[in-house]
Tab-separated table of C-alpha atoms and ligand atoms in Angstrom:
chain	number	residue	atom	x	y	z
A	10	UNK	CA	-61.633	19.278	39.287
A	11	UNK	CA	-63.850	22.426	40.271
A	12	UNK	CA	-62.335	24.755	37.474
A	13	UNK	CA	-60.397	24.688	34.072
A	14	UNK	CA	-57.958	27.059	36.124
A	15	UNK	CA	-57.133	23.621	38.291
A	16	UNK	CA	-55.748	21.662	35.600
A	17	UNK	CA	-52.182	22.484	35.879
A	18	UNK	CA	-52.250	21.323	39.168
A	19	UNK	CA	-54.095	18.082	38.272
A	20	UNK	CA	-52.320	16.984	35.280
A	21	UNK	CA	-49.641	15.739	37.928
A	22	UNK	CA	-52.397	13.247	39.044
A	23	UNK	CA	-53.323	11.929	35.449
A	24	UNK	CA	-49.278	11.462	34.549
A	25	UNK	CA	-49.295	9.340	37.815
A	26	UNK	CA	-51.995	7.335	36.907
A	27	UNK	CA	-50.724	7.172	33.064
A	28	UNK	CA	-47.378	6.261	34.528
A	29	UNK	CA	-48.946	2.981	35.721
A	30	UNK	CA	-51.388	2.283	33.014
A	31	UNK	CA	-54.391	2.968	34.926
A	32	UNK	CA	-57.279	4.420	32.639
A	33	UNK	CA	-58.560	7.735	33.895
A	34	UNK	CA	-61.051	10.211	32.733
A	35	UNK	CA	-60.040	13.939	33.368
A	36	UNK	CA	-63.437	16.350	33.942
A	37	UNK	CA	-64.445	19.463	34.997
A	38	UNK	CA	-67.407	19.420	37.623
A	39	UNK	CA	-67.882	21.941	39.998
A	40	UNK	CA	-69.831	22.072	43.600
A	41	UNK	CA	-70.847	25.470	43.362
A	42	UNK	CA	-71.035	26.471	39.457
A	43	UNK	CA	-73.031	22.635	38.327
A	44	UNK	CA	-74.176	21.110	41.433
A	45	UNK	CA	-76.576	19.170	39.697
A	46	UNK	CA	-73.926	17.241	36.978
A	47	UNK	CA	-71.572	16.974	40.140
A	48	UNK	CA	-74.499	14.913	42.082
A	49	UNK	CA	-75.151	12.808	38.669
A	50	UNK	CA	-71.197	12.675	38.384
A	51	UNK	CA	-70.926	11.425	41.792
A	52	UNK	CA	-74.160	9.124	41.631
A	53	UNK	CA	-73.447	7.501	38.352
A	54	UNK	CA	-69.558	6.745	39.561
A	55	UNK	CA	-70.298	2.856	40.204
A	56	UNK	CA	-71.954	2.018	37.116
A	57	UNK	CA	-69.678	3.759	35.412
A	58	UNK	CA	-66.860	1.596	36.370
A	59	UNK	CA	-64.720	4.203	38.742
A	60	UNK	CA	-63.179	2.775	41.417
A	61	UNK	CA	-61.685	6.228	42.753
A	62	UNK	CA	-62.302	9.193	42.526
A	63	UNK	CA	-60.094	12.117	42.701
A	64	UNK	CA	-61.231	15.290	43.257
A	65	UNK	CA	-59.325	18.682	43.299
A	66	UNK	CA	-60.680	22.401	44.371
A	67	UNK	CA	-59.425	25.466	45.712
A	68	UNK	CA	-60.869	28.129	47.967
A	69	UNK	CA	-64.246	27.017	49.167
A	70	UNK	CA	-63.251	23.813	48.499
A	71	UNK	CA	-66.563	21.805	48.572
A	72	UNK	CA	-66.259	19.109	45.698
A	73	UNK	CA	-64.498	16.548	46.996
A	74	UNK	CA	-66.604	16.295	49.976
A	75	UNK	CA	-69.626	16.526	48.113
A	76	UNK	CA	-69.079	13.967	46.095
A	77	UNK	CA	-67.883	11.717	48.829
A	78	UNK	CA	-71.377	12.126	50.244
A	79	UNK	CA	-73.382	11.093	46.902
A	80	UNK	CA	-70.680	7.851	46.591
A	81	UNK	CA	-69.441	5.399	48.469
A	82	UNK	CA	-66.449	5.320	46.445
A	83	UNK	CA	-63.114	6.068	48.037
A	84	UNK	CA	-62.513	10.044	47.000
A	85	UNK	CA	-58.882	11.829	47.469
A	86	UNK	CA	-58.861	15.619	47.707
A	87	UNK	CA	-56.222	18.122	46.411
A	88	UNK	CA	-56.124	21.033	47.842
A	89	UNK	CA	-55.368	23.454	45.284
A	90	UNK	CA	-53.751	26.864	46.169
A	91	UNK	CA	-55.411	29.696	46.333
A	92	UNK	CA	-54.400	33.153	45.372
A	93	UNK	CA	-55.670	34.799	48.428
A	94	UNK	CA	-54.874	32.176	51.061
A	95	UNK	CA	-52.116	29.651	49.877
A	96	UNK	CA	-54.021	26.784	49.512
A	97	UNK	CA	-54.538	27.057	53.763
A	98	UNK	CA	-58.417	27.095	53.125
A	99	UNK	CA	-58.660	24.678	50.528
A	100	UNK	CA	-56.255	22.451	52.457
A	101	UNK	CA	-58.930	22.797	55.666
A	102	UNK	CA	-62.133	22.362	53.377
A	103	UNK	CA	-61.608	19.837	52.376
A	104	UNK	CA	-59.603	17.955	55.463
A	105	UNK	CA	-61.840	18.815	58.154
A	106	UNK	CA	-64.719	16.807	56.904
A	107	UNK	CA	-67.283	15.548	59.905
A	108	UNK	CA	-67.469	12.297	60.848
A	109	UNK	CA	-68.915	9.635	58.420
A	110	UNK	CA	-67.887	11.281	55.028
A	111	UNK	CA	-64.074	10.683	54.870
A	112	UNK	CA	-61.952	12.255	52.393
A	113	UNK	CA	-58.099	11.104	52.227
A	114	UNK	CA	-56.215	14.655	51.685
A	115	UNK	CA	-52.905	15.250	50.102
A	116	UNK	CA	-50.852	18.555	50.358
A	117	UNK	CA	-51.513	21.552	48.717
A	118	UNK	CA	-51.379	21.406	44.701
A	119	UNK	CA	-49.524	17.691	45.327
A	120	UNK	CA	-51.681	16.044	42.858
A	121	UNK	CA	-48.948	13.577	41.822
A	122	UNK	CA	-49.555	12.280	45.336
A	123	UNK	CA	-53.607	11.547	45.217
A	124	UNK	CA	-52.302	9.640	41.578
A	125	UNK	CA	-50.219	7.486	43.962
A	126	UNK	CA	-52.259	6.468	46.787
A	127	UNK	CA	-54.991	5.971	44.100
A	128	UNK	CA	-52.608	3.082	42.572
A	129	UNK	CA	-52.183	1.954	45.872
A	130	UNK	CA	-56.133	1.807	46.570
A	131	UNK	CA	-56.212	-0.183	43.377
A	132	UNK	CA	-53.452	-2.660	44.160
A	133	UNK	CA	-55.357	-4.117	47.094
A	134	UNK	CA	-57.195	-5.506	44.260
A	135	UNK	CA	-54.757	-5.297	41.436
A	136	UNK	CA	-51.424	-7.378	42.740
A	137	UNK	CA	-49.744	-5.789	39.519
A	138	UNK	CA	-50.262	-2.416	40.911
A	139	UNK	CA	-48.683	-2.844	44.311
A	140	UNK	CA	-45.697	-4.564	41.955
A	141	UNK	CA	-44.991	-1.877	40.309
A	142	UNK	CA	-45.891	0.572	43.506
A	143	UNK	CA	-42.599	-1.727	44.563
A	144	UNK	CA	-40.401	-0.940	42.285
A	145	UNK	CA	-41.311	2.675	42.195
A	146	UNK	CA	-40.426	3.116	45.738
A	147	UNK	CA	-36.956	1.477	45.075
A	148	UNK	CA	-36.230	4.191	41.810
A	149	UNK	CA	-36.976	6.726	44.223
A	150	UNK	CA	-35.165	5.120	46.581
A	151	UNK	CA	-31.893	5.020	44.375
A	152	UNK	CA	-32.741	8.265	42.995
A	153	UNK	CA	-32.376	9.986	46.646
A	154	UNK	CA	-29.022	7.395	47.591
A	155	UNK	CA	-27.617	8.829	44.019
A	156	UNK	CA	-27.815	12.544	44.643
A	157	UNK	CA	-26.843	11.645	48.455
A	158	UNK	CA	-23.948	10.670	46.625
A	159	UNK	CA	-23.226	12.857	44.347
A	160	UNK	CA	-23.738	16.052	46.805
A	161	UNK	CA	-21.093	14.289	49.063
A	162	UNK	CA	-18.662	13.695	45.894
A	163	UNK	CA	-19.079	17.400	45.025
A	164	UNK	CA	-17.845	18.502	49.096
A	165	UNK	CA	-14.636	16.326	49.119
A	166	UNK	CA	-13.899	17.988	45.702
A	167	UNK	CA	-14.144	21.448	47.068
A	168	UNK	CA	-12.352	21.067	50.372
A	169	UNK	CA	-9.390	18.927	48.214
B	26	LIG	C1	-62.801	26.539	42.852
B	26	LIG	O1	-62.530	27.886	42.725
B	26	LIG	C2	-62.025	25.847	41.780
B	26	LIG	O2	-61.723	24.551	42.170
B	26	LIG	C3	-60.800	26.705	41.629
B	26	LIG	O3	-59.687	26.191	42.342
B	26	LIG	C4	-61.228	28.036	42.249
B	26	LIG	C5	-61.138	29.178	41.273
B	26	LIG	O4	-61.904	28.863	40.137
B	26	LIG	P1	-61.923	29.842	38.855
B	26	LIG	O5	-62.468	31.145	39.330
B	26	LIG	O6	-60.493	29.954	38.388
B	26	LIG	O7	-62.809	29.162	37.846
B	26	LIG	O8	-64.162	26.272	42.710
């Protein structure tokens, strides 16, 4: 992430990825601030063993398309919201990259969401992964038919 002042949004990422057992390292690295560690972040990525990289900014929102040009590594941006803005220009920093140096964006501050498709990226490789991607989508999936449910229990009540 660009900034300590990011890490409550990108904590949502690392629970994700704990979630699943995937081994992460959480960092600080910022476009504007170090440029030169980001470039040896970004360059040393392979032989360090990462297989993505996610990369979370706000307001001038450079990083993760910086790094995405110093690795061929698959890099997710979070858009992190801004105080001035709400999130709209980190959102378009880092979406509107130009052709050749793609970035896969989630929504604003949705963090939890770059942790996901992350797993996914991995399970093309990692069978285990898209397993439990499987049965992740069916909690959800019972969790949302549950409080459908529920919500409809708690109507007949009132009108009875
Ligand atoms: C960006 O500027 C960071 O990613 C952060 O979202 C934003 C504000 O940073 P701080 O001023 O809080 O360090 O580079």
């Amino acid at each position: 992430m660009g900034s300590v002042s990011d890490a409550p949004v990108m904590l949502a990422a690392k629970k994700m990825l704990e979630d699943f057992g995937v081994p992460c390292e959480f960092k600080v690295v910022s476009a504007h601030r170090t440029p030169d560690e980001m470039f040896r972040y970004a360059e040393s990525a392979v032989t360090r063993g990462l297989h993505v990289i996610i990369a979370g900014a706000g307001g001038a929102a450079h990083l993760p398309g910086m790094i995405a040009s110093k690795t061929s590594l698959p890099v997710i941006g979070v858009p992190v919201r801004s105080r001035t803005m709400d999130g709209l220009d980190s959102l378009l920093s880092i979406a509107q990259m130009p052709k050749g140096i793609p970035v896969a964006t989630v929504a604003v501050d949705n963090s939890a969401n770059a942790g996901l498709l992350a797993v996914r990226i991995l399970g093309a490789k990692h069978p285990a992964l898209l397993r439990e991607m499987d049965r992740y989508r069916k909690r959800m999936k019972v969790q949302v038919l549950n409080m459908s449910r529920s919500i409809q229990r708690g109507r007949k009540k009132k009108r009875a």
